[in-house]
PDB file of C-alpha atoms and ligand atoms in Angstrom:
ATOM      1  CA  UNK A   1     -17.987 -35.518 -50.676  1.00 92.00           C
ATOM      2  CA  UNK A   2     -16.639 -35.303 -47.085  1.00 97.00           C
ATOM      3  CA  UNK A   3     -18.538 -37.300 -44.775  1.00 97.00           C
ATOM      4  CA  UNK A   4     -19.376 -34.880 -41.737  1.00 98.00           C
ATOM      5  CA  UNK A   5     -20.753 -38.413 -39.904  1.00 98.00           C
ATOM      6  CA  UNK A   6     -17.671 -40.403 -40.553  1.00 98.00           C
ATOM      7  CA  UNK A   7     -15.596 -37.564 -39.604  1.00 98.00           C
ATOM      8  CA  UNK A   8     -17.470 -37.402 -35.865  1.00 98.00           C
ATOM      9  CA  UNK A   9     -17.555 -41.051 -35.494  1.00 98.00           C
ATOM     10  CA  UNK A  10     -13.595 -40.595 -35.682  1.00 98.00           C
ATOM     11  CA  UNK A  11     -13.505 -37.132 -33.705  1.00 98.00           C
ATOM     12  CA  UNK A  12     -11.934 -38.552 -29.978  1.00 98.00           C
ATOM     13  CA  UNK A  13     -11.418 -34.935 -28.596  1.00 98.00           C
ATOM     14  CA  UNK A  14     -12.819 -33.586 -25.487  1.00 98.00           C
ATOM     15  CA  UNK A  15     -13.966 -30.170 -26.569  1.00 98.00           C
ATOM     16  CA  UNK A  16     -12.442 -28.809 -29.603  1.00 98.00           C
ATOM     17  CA  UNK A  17     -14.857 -29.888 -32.774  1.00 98.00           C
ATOM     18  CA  UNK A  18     -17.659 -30.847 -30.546  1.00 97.00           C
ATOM     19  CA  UNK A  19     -19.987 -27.913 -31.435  1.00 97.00           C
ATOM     20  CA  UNK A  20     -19.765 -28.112 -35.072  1.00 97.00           C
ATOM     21  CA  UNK A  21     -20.872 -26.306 -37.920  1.00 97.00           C
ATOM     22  CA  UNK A  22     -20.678 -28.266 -41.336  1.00 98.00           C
ATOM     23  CA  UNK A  23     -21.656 -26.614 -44.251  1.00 98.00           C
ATOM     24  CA  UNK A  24     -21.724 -28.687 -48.456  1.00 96.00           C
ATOM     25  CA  UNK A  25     -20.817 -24.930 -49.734  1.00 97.00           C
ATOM     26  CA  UNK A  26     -19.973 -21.808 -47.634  1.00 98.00           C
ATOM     27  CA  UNK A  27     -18.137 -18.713 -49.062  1.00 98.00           C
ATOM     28  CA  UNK A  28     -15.578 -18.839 -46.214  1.00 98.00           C
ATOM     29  CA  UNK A  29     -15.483 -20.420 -42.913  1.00 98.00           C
ATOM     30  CA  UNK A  30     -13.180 -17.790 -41.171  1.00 98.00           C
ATOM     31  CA  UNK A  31     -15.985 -14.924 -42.168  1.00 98.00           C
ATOM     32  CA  UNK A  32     -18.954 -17.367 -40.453  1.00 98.00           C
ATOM     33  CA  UNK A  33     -16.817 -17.679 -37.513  1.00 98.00           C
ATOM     34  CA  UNK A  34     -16.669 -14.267 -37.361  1.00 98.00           C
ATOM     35  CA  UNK A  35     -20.098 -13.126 -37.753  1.00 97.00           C
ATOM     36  CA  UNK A  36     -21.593 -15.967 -35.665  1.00 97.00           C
ATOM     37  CA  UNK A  37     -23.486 -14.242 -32.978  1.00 94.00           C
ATOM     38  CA  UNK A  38     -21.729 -14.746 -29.494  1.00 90.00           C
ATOM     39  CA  UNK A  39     -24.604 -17.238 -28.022  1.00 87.00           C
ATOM     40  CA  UNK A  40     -23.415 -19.464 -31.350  1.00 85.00           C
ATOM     41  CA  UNK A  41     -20.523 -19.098 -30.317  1.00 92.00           C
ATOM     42  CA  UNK A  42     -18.188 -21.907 -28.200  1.00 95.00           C
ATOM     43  CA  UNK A  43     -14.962 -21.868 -27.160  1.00 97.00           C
ATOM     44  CA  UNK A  44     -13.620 -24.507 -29.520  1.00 98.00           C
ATOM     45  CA  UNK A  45     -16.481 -24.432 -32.196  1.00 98.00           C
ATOM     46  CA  UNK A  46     -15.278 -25.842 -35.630  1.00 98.00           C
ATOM     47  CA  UNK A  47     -16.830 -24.349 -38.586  1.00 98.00           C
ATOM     48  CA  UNK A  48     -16.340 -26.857 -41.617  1.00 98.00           C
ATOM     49  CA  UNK A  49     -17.479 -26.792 -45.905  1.00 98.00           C
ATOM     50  CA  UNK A  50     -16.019 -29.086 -48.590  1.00 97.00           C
ATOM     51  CA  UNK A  51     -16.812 -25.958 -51.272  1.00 97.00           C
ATOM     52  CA  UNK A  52     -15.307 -22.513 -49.809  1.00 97.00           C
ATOM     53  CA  UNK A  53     -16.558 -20.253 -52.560  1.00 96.00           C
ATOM     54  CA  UNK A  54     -15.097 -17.416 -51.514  1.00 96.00           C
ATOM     55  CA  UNK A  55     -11.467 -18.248 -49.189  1.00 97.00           C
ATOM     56  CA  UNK A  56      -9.781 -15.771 -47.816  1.00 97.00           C
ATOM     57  CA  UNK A  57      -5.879 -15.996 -47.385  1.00 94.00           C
ATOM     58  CA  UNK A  58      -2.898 -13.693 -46.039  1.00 89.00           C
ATOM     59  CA  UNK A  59      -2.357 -10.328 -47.683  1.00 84.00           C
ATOM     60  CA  UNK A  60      -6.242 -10.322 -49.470  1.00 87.00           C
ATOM     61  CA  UNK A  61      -5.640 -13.075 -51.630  1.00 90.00           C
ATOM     62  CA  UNK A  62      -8.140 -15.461 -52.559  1.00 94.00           C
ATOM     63  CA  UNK A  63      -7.763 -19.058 -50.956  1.00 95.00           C
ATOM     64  CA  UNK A  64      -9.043 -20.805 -54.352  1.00 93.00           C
ATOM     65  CA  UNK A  65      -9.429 -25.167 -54.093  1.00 96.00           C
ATOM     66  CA  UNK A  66     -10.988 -27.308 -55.952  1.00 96.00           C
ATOM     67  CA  UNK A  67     -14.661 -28.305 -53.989  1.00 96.00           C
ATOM     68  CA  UNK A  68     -14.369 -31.791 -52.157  1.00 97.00           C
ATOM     69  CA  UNK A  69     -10.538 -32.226 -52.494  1.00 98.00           C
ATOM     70  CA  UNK A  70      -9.040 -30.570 -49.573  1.00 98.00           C
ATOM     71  CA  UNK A  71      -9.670 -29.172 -45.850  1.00 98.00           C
ATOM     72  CA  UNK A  72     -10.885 -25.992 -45.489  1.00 98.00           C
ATOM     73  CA  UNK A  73     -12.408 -25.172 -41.685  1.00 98.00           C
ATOM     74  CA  UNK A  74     -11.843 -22.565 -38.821  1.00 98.00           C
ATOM     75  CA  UNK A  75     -11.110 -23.121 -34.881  1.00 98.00           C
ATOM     76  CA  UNK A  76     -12.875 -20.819 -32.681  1.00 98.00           C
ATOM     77  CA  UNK A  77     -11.318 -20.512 -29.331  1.00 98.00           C
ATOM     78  CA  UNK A  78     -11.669 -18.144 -26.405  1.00 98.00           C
ATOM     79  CA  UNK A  79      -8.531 -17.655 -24.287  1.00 97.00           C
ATOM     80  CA  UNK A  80      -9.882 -14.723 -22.823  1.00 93.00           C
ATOM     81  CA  UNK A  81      -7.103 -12.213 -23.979  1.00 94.00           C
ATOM     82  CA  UNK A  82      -5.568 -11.466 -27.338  1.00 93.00           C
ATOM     83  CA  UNK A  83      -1.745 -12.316 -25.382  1.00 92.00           C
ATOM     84  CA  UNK A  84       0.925 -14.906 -27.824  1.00 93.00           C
ATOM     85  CA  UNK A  85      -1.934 -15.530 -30.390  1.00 93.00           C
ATOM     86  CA  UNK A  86       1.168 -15.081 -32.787  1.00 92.00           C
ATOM     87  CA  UNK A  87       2.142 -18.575 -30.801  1.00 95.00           C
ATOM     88  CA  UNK A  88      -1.091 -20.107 -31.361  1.00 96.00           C
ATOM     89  CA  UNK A  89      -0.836 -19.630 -34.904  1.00 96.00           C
ATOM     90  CA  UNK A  90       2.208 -21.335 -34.761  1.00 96.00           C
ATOM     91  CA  UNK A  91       1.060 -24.150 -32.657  1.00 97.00           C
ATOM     92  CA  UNK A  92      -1.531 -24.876 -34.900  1.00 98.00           C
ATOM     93  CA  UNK A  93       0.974 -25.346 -38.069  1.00 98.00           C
ATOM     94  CA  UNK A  94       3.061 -27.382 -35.515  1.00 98.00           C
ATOM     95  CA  UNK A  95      -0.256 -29.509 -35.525  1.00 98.00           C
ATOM     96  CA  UNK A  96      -0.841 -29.859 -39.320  1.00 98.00           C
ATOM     97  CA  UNK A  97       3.188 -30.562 -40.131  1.00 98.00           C
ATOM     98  CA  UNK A  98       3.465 -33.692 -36.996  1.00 98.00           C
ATOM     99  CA  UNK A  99      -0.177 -35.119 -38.102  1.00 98.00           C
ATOM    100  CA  UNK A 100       0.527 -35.113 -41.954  1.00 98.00           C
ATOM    101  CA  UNK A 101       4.106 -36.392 -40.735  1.00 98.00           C
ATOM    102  CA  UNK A 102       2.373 -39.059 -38.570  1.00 98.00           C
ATOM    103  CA  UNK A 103      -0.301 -40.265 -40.867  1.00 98.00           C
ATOM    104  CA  UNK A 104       1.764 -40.096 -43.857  1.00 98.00           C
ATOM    105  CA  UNK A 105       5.432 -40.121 -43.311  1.00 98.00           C
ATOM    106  CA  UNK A 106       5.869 -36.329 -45.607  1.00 98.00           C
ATOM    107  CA  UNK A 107       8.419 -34.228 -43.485  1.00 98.00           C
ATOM    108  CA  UNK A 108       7.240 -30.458 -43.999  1.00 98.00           C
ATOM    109  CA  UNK A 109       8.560 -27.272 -42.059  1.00 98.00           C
ATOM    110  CA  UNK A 110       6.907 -24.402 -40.873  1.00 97.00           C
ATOM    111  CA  UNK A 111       7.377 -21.043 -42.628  1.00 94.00           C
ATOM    112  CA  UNK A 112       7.382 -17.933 -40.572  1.00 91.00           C
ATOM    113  CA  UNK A 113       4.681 -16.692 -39.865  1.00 89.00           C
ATOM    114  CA  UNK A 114       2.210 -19.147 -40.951  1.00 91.00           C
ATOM    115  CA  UNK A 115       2.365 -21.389 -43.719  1.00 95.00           C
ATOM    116  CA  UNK A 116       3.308 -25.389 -43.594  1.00 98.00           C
ATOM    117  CA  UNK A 117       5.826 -26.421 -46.328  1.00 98.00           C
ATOM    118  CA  UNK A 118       6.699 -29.521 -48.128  1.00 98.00           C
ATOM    119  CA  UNK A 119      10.280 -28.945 -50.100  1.00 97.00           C
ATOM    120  CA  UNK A 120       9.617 -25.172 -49.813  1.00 95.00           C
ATOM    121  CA  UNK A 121       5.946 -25.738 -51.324  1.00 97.00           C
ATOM    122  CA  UNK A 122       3.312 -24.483 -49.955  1.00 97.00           C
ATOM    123  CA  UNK A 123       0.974 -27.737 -48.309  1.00 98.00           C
ATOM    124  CA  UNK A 124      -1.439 -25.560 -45.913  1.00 98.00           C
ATOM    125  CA  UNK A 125      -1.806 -21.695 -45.314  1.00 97.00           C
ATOM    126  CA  UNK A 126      -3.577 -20.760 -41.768  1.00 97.00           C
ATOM    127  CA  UNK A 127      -5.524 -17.622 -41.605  1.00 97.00           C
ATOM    128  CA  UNK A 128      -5.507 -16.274 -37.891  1.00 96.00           C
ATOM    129  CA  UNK A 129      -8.144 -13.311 -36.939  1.00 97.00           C
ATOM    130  CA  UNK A 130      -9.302 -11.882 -33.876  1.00 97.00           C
ATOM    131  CA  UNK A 131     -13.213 -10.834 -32.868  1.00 97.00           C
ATOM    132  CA  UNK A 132     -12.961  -7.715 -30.407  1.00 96.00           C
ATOM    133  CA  UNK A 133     -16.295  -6.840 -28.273  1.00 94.00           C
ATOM    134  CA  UNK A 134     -15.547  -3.379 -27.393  1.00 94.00           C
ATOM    135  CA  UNK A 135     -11.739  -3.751 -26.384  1.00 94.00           C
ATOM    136  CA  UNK A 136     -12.332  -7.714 -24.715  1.00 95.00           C
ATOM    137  CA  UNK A 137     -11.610 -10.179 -27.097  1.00 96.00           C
ATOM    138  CA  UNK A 138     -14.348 -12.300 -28.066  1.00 97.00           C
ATOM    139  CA  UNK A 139     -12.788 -14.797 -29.721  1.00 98.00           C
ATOM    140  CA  UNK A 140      -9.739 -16.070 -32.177  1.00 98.00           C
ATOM    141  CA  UNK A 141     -10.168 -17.771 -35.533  1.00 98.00           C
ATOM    142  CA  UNK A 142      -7.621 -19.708 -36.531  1.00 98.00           C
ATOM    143  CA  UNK A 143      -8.546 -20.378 -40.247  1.00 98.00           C
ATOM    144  CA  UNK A 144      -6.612 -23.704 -41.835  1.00 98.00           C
ATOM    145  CA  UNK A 145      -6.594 -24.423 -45.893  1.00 98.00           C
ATOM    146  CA  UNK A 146      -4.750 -27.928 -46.210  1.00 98.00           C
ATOM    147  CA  UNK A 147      -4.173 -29.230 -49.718  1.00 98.00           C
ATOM    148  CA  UNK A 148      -4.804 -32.824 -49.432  1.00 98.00           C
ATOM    149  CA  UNK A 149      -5.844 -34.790 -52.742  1.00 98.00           C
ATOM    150  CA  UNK A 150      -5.971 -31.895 -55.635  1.00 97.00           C
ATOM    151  CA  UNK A 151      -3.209 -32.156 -58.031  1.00 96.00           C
ATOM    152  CA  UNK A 152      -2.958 -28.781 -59.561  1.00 95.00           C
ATOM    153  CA  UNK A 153      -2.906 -25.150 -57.869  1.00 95.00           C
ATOM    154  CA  UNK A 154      -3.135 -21.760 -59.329  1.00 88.00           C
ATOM    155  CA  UNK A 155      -3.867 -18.296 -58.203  1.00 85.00           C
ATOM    156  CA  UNK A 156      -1.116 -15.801 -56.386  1.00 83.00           C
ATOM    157  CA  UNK A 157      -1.561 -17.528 -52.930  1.00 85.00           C
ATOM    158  CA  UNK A 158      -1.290 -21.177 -54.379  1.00 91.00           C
ATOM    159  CA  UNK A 159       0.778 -21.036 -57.217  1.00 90.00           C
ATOM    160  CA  UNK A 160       3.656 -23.888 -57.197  1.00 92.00           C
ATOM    161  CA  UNK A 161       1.783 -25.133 -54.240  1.00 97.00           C
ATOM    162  CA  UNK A 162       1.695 -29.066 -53.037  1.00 98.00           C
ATOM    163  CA  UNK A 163      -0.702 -31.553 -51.484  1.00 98.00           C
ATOM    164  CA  UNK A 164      -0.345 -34.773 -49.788  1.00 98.00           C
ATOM    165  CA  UNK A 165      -1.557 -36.301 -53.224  1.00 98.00           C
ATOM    166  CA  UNK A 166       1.653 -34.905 -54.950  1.00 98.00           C
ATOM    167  CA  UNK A 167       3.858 -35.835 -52.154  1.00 98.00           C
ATOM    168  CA  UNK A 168       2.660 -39.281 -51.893  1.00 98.00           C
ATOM    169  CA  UNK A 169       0.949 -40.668 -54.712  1.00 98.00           C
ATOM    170  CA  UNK A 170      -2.061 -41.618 -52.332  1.00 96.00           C
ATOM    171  CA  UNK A 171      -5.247 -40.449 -52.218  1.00 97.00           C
ATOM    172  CA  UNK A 172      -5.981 -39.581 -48.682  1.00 98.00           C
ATOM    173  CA  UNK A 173      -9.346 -40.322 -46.295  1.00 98.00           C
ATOM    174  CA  UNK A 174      -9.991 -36.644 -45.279  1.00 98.00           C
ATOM    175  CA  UNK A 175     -12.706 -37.424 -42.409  1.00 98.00           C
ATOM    176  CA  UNK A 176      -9.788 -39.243 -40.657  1.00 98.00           C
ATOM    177  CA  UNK A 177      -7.102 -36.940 -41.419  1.00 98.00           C
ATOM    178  CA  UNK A 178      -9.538 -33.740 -39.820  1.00 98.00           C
ATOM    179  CA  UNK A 179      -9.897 -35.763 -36.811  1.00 98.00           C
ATOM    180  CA  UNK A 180      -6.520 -36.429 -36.027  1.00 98.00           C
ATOM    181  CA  UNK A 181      -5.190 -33.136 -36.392  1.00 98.00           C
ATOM    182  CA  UNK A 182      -8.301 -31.803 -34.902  1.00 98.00           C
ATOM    183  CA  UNK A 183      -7.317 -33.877 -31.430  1.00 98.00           C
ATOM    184  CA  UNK A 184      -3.524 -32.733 -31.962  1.00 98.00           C
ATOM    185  CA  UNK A 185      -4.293 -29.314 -31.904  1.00 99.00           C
ATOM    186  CA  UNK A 186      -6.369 -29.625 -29.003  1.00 98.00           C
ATOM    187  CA  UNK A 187      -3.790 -31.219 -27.206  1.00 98.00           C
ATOM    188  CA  UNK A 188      -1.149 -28.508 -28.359  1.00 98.00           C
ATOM    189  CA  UNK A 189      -3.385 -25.584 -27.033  1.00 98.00           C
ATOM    190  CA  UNK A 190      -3.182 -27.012 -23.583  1.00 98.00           C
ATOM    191  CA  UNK A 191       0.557 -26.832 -24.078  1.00 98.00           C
ATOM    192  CA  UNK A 192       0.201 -23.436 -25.505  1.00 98.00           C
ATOM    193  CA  UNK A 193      -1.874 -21.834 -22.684  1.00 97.00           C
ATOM    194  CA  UNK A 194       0.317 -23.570 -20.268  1.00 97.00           C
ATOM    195  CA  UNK A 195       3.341 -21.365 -22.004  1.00 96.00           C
ATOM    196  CA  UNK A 196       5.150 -24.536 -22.576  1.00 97.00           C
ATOM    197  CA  UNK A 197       8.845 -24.680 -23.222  1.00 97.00           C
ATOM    198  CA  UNK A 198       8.985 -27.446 -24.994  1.00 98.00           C
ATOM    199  CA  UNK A 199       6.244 -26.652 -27.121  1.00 98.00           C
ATOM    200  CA  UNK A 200       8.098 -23.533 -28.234  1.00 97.00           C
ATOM    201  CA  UNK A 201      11.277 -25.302 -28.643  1.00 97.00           C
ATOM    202  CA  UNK A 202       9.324 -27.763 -31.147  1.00 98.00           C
ATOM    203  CA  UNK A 203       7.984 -24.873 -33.078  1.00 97.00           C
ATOM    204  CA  UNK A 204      11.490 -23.213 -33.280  1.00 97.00           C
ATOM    205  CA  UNK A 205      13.208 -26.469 -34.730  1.00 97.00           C
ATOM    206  CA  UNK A 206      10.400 -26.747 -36.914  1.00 97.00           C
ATOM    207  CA  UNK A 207      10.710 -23.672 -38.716  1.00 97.00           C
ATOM    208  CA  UNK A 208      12.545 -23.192 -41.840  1.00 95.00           C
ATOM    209  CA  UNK A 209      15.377 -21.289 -41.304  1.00 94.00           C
ATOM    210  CA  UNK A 210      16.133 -21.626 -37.970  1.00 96.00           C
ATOM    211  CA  UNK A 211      19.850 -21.254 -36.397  1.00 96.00           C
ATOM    212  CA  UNK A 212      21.059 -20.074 -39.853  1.00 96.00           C
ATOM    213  CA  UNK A 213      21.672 -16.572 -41.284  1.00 96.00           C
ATOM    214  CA  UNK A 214      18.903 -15.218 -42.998  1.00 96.00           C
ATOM    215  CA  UNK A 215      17.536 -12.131 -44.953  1.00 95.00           C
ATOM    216  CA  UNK A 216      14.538 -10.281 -42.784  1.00 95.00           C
ATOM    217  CA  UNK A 217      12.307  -8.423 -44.910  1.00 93.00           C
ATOM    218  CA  UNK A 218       9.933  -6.197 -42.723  1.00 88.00           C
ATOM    219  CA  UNK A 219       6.546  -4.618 -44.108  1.00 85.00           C
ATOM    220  CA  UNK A 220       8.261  -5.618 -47.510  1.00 86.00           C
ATOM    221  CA  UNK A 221      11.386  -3.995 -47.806  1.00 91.00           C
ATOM    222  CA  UNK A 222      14.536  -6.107 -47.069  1.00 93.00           C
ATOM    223  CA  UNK A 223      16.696  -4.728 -43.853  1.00 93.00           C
ATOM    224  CA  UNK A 224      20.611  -4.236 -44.818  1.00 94.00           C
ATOM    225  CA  UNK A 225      22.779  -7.045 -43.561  1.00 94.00           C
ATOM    226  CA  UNK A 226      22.316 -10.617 -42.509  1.00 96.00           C
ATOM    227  CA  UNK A 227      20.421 -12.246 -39.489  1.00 96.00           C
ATOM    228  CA  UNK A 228      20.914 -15.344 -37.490  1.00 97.00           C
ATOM    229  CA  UNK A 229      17.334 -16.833 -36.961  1.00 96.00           C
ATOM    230  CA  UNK A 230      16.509 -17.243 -33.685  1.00 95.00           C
ATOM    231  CA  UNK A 231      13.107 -18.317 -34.207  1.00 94.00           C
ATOM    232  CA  UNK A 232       9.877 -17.399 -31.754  1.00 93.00           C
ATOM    233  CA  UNK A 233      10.623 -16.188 -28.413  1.00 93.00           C
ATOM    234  CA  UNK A 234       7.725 -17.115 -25.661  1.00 91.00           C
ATOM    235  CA  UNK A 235       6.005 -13.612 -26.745  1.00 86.00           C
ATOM    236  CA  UNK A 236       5.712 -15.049 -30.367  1.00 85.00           C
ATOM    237  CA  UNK A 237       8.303 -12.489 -31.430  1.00 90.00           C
ATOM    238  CA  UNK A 238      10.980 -13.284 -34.172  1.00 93.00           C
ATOM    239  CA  UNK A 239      14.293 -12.885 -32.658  1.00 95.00           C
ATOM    240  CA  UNK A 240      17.469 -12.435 -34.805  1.00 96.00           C
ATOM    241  CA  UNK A 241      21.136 -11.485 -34.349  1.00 97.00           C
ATOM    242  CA  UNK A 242      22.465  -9.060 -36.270  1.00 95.00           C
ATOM    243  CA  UNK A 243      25.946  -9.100 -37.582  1.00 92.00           C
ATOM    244  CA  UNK A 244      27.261  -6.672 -34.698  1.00 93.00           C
ATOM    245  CA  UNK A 245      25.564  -9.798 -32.915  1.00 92.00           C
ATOM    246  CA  UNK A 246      22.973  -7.388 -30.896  1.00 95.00           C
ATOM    247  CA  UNK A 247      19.626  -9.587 -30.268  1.00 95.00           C
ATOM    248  CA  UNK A 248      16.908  -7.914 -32.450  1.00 93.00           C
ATOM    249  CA  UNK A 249      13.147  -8.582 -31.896  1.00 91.00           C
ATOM    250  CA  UNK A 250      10.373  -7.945 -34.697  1.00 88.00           C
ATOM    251  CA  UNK A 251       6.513  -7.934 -34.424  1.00 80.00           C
ATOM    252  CA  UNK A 252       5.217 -11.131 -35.942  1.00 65.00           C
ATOM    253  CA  UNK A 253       3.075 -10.099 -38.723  1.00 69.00           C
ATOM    254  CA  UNK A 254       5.718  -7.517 -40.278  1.00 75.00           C
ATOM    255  CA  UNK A 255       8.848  -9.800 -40.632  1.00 87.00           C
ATOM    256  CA  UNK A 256       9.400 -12.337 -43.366  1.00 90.00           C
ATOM    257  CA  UNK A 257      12.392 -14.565 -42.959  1.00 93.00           C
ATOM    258  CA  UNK A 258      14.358 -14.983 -46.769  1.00 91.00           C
ATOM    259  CA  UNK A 259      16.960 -17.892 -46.687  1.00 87.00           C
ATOM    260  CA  UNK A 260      20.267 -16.497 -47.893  1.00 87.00           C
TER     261      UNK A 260
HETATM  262  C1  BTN B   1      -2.741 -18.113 -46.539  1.00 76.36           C
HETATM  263  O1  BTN B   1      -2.845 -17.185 -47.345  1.00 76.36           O
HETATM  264  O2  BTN B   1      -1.734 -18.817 -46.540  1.00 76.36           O
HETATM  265  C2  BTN B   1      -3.822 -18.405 -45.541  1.00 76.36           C
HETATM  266  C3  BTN B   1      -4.900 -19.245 -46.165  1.00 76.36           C
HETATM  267  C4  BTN B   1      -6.018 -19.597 -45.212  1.00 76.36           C
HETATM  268  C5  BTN B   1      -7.133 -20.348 -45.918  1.00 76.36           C
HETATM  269  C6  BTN B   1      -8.137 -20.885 -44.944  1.00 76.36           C
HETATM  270  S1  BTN B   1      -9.254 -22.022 -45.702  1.00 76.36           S
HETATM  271  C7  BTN B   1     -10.280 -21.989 -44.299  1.00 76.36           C
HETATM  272  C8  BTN B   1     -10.294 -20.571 -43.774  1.00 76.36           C
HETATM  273  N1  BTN B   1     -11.345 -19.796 -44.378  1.00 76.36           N
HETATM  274  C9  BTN B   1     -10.875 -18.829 -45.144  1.00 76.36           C
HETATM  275  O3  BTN B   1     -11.569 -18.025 -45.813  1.00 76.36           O
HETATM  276  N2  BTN B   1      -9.529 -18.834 -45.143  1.00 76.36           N
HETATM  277  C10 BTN B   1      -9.017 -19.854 -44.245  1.00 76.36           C
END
């Protein structure tokens, strides 16, 4: 059972996890997030359950774990405009891949456009949605599913997947894992609202793929030719030279990369 008191003893961030929902069972954390009223509703708010019943993951898959073996939350934040959120959902994988490297010594990668791989499995998936109050945005909810101590995956988002179990034999203290990458990412989003350049360098050399030609498959059909992968520009764009070396830009959630 994760221990939501151990986990805020531990917490040593200023503002992001401080309001905190914590739920034993929940059917997803990125659908409370979303429906919380906007007076529940704090920039930085984490909404937290050790049995997600009914995860949600990319493309309307289910996000199916085992209860009490994983993390499965959602960051609320509030930038005040819906500008580079395709950044912030990178920022936040940039999180998960240096705390798990870190706290455990596993090097993973990022996958364009948001998963966290260990040896091209799948260790975390992050969920990113938006909450629109007429045309302001409200708020964006960054959804994270990291596999942490279950040994066995199934289902089409999760099949073939890994944990930090599998990659290290060790069973891992979960209250203490939350609450360091809980303070990373809250030091990354300073970087990322400050448009960083380093930041977005890290996230480029983090992503598999990068500075090599690559397949691009957009909105699922494969584009003719090869790319050179470019990684994010400061827009959270992919960028990719073609073989007639032009610079080509794509829309983030379109564009998967395929190694050759
Ligand atoms: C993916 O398909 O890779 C994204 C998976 C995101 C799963 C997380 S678990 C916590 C949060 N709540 C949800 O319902 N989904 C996200």
């Amino acid at each position: 059972m994760f221990n939501k008191d151990t986990f805020e003893n531990k917490l040593a961030t200023s503002w992001l996890g401080r309001s905190l929902y914590f739920f034993e069972e929940l059917p997803s954390t990125n659908t409370f997030a979303k429906k919380l009223k906007e007076d529940g509703v704090l920039h930085g708010t984490l909404v937290l359950t050790d049995v997600q019943s009914r995860g949600r993951g990319q493309h309307e898959h289910e996000w199916i774990v085992e209860p009490g073996q994983n993390l499965t939350f959602s960051l609320v934040f509030q930038p005040g405009n819906a500008n580079r959120l395709n950044l912030l959902t990178l920022t936040c994988a940039l999180s998960v891949k240096d705390t798990i490297e870190n706290l455990t010594g596993v090097d993973a990668q990022i996958k364009w456009p948001n998963d966290v791989l260990v040896k091209g499995k799948k260790l975390c998936g992050i969920l990113t949605e938006t909450v629109f109050i007429g045309n302001k945005l409200d708020r964006v909810v960054v959804g994270i599913g990291l596999n942490v101590n279950q040994q066995k995956f199934s289902g089409e988002a999760l099949k073939g997947a890994t944990s930090l179990k599998i990659e290290t034999g060790d069973d891992l203290n979960r209250e203490s894992l939350l609450a360091h990458l809980v303070q990373d990412i809250e030091y990354k989003y300073r970087l990322w609202s400050q448009q960083d350049a380093e930041l977005l360098k890290n996230i480029n050399r983090s992503l598999t793929g990068y500075g090599k030609w690559v397949s691009l498959k957009v909105d699922g059909k494969q584009l003719p030719g090869k790319f050179k992968f470019l990684g994010a520009n400061t827009n959270g764009e992919l960028i990719a030279l073609n073989s007639d070396l032009d610079v080509k830009s794509f829309a983030f959630e379109q564009v998967r990369v395929v190694p050759l």
